[in-house]
Short mmCIF file of C-alpha atoms and ligand atoms in Angstrom, two decimals:
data_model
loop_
_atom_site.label_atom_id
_atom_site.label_comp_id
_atom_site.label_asym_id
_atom_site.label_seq_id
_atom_site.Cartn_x
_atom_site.Cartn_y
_atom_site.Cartn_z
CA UNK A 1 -59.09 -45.38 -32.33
CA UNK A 2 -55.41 -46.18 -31.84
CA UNK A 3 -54.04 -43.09 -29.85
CA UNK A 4 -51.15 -42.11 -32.49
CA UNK A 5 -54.49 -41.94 -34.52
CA UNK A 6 -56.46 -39.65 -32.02
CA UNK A 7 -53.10 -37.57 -31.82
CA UNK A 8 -53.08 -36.68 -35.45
CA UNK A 9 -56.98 -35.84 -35.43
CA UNK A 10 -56.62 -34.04 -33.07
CA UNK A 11 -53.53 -32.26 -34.66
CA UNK A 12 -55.90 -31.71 -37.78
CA UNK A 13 -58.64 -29.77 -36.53
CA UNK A 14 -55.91 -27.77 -34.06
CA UNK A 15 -54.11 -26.60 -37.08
CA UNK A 16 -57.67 -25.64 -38.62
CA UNK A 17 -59.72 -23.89 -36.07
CA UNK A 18 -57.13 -23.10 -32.66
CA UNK A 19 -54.98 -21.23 -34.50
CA UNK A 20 -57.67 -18.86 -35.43
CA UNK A 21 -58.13 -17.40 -32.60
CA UNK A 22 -54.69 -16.10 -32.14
CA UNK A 23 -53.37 -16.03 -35.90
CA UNK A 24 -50.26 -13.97 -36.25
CA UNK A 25 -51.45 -13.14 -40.28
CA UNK A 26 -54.60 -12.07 -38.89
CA UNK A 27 -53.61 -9.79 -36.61
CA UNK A 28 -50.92 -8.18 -38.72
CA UNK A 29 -53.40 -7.47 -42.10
CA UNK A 30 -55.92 -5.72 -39.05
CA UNK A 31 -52.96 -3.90 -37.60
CA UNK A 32 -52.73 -5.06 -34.17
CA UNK A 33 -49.37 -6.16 -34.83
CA UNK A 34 -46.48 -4.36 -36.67
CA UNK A 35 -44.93 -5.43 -40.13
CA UNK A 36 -42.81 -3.77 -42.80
CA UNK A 37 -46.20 -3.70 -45.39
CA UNK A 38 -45.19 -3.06 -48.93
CA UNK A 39 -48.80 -3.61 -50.30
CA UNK A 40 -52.57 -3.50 -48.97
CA UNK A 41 -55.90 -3.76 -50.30
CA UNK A 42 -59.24 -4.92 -49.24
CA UNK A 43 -58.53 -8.50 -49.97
CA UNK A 44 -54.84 -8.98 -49.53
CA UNK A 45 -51.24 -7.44 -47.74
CA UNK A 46 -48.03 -8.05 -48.60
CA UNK A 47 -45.68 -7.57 -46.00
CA UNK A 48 -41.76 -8.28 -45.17
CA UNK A 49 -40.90 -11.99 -43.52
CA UNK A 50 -39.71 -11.29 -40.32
CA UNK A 51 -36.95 -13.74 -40.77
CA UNK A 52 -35.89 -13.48 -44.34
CA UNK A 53 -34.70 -16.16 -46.18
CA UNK A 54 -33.03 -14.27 -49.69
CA UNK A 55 -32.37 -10.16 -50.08
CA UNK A 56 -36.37 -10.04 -50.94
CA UNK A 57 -38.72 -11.98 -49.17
CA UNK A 58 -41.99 -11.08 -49.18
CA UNK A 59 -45.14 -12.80 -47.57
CA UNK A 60 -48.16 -12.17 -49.42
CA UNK A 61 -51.32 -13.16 -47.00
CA UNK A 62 -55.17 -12.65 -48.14
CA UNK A 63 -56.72 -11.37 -45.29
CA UNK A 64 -59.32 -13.52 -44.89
CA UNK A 65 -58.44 -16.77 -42.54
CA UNK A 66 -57.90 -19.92 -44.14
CA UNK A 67 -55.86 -22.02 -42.74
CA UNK A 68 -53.88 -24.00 -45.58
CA UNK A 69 -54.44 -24.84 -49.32
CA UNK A 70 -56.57 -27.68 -47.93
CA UNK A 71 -59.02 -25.67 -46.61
CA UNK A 72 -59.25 -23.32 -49.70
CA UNK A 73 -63.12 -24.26 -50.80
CA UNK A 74 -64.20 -23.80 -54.91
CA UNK A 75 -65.96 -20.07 -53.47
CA UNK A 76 -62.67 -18.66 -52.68
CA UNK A 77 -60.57 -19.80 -55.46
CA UNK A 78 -60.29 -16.60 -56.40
CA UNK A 79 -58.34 -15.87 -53.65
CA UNK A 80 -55.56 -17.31 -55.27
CA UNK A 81 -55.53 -15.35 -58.51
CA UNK A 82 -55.41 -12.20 -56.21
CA UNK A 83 -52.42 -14.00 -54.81
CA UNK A 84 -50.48 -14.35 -58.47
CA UNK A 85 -51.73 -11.01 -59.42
CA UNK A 86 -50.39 -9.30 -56.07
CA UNK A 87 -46.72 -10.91 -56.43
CA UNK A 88 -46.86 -9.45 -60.06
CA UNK A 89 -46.97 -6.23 -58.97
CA UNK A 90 -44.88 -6.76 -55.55
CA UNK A 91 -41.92 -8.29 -58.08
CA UNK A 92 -42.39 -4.60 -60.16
CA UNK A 93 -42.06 -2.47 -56.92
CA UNK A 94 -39.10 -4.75 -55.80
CA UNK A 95 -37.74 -4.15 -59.48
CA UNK A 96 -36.90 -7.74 -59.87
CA UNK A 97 -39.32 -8.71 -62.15
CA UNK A 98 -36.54 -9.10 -64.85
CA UNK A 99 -34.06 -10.88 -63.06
CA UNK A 100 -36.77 -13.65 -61.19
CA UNK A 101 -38.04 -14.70 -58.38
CA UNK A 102 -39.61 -17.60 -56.34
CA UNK A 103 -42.93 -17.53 -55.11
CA UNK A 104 -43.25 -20.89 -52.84
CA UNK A 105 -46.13 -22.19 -51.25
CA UNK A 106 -45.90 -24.53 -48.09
CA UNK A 107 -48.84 -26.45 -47.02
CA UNK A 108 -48.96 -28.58 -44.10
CA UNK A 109 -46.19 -30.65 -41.81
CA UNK A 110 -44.08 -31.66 -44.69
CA UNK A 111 -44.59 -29.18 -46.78
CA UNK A 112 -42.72 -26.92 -44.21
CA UNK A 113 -45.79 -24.57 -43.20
CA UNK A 114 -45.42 -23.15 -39.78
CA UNK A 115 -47.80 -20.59 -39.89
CA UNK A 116 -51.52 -21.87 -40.31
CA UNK A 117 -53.00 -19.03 -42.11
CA UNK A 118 -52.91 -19.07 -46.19
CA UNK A 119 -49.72 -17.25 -47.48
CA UNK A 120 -47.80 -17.28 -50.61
CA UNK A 121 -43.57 -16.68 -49.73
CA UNK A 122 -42.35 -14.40 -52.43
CA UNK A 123 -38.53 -14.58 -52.69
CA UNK A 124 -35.60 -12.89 -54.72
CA UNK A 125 -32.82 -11.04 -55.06
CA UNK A 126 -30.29 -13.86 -55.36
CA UNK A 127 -30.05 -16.89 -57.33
CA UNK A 128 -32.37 -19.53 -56.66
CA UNK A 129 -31.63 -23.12 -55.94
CA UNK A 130 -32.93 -26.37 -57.37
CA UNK A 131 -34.61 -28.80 -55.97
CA UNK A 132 -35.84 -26.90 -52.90
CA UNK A 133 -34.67 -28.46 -49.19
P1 LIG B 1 -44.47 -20.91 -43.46
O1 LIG B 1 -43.33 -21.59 -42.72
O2 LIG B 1 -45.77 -21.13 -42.73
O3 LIG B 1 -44.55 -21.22 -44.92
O4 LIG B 1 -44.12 -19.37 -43.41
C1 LIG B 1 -44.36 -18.58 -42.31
C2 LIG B 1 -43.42 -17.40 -42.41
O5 LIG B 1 -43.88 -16.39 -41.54
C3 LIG B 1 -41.98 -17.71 -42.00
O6 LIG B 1 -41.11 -17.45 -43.09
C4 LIG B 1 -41.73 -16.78 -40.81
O7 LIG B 1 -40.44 -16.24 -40.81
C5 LIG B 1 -42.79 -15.71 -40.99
N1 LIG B 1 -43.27 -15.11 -39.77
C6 LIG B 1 -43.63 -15.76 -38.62
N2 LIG B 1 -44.04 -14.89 -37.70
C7 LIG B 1 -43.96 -13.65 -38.27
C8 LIG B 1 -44.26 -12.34 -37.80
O8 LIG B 1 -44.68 -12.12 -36.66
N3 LIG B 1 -44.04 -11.32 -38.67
C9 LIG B 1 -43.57 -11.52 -39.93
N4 LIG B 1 -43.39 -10.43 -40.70
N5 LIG B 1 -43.28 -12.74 -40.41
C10 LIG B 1 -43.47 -13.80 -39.58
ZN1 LIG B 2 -55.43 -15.90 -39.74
#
């Protein structure tokens, strides 16, 4: 194996298991580390982006690790109808269910995902743009 080829397997299975054991999103849904939470229930928390990105922005995290959509396995697709259904009810308590939203998913490198634990971006409060950067 070539070792640009070794680099990027090795990349893989960093970004799926390492990360783990010091997730950020882990740590904040068991409240070792502080957030602004707006929502909380067994399965999911909804809490502020620490470096917001429009007037709402709201990270909505199930608390169970997985690392990116990749990873989600047919068991847990469930997980991401708890997702929708959570930024429903965030976009009510932000009262901007009316005047829209984003919610954004990033998965991966390219897809602009820094954090490697599952987590829908839920964004408003101004006008959105089209296409996303
Ligand atoms: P991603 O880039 O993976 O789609 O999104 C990760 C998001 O998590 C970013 O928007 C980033 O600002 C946010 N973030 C990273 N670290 C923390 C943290 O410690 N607390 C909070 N509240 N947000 C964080
Ligand atoms: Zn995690």
């Amino acid at each position: 194996m070539s070792t640009k080829k070794a680099e990027e397997k090795y990349s893989v299975y960093f970004r799926k298991y390492q990360r783990m054991l010091d997730c950020i999103f882990c740590q904040i849904a068991q409240h070792e580390i502080d957030a602004t939470i707006i929502y909380e229930d067994e399965d999911v928390i909804a809490f502020e982006d620490i470096d917001p990105q429009a007037p709402q922005h709201i990270l909505i995290v199930p608390k169970m690790h997985i690392s990116t959509l990749m990873e989600l396995q047919e068991g847990n697709h469930a997980i991401i109808q708890r997702l929708f259904s959570v930024a429903q009810h965030v976009a009510t308590l932000l009262h901007i269910e009316n005047s829209g939203f984003r919610v954004v998913l990033n998965c991966n490198p390219d897809g602009g995902q820094t954090v490697y634990h599952l987590h829908a971006h839920l964004l408003g409060g101004r006008k959105m743009n089209w296409p996303p950067g």
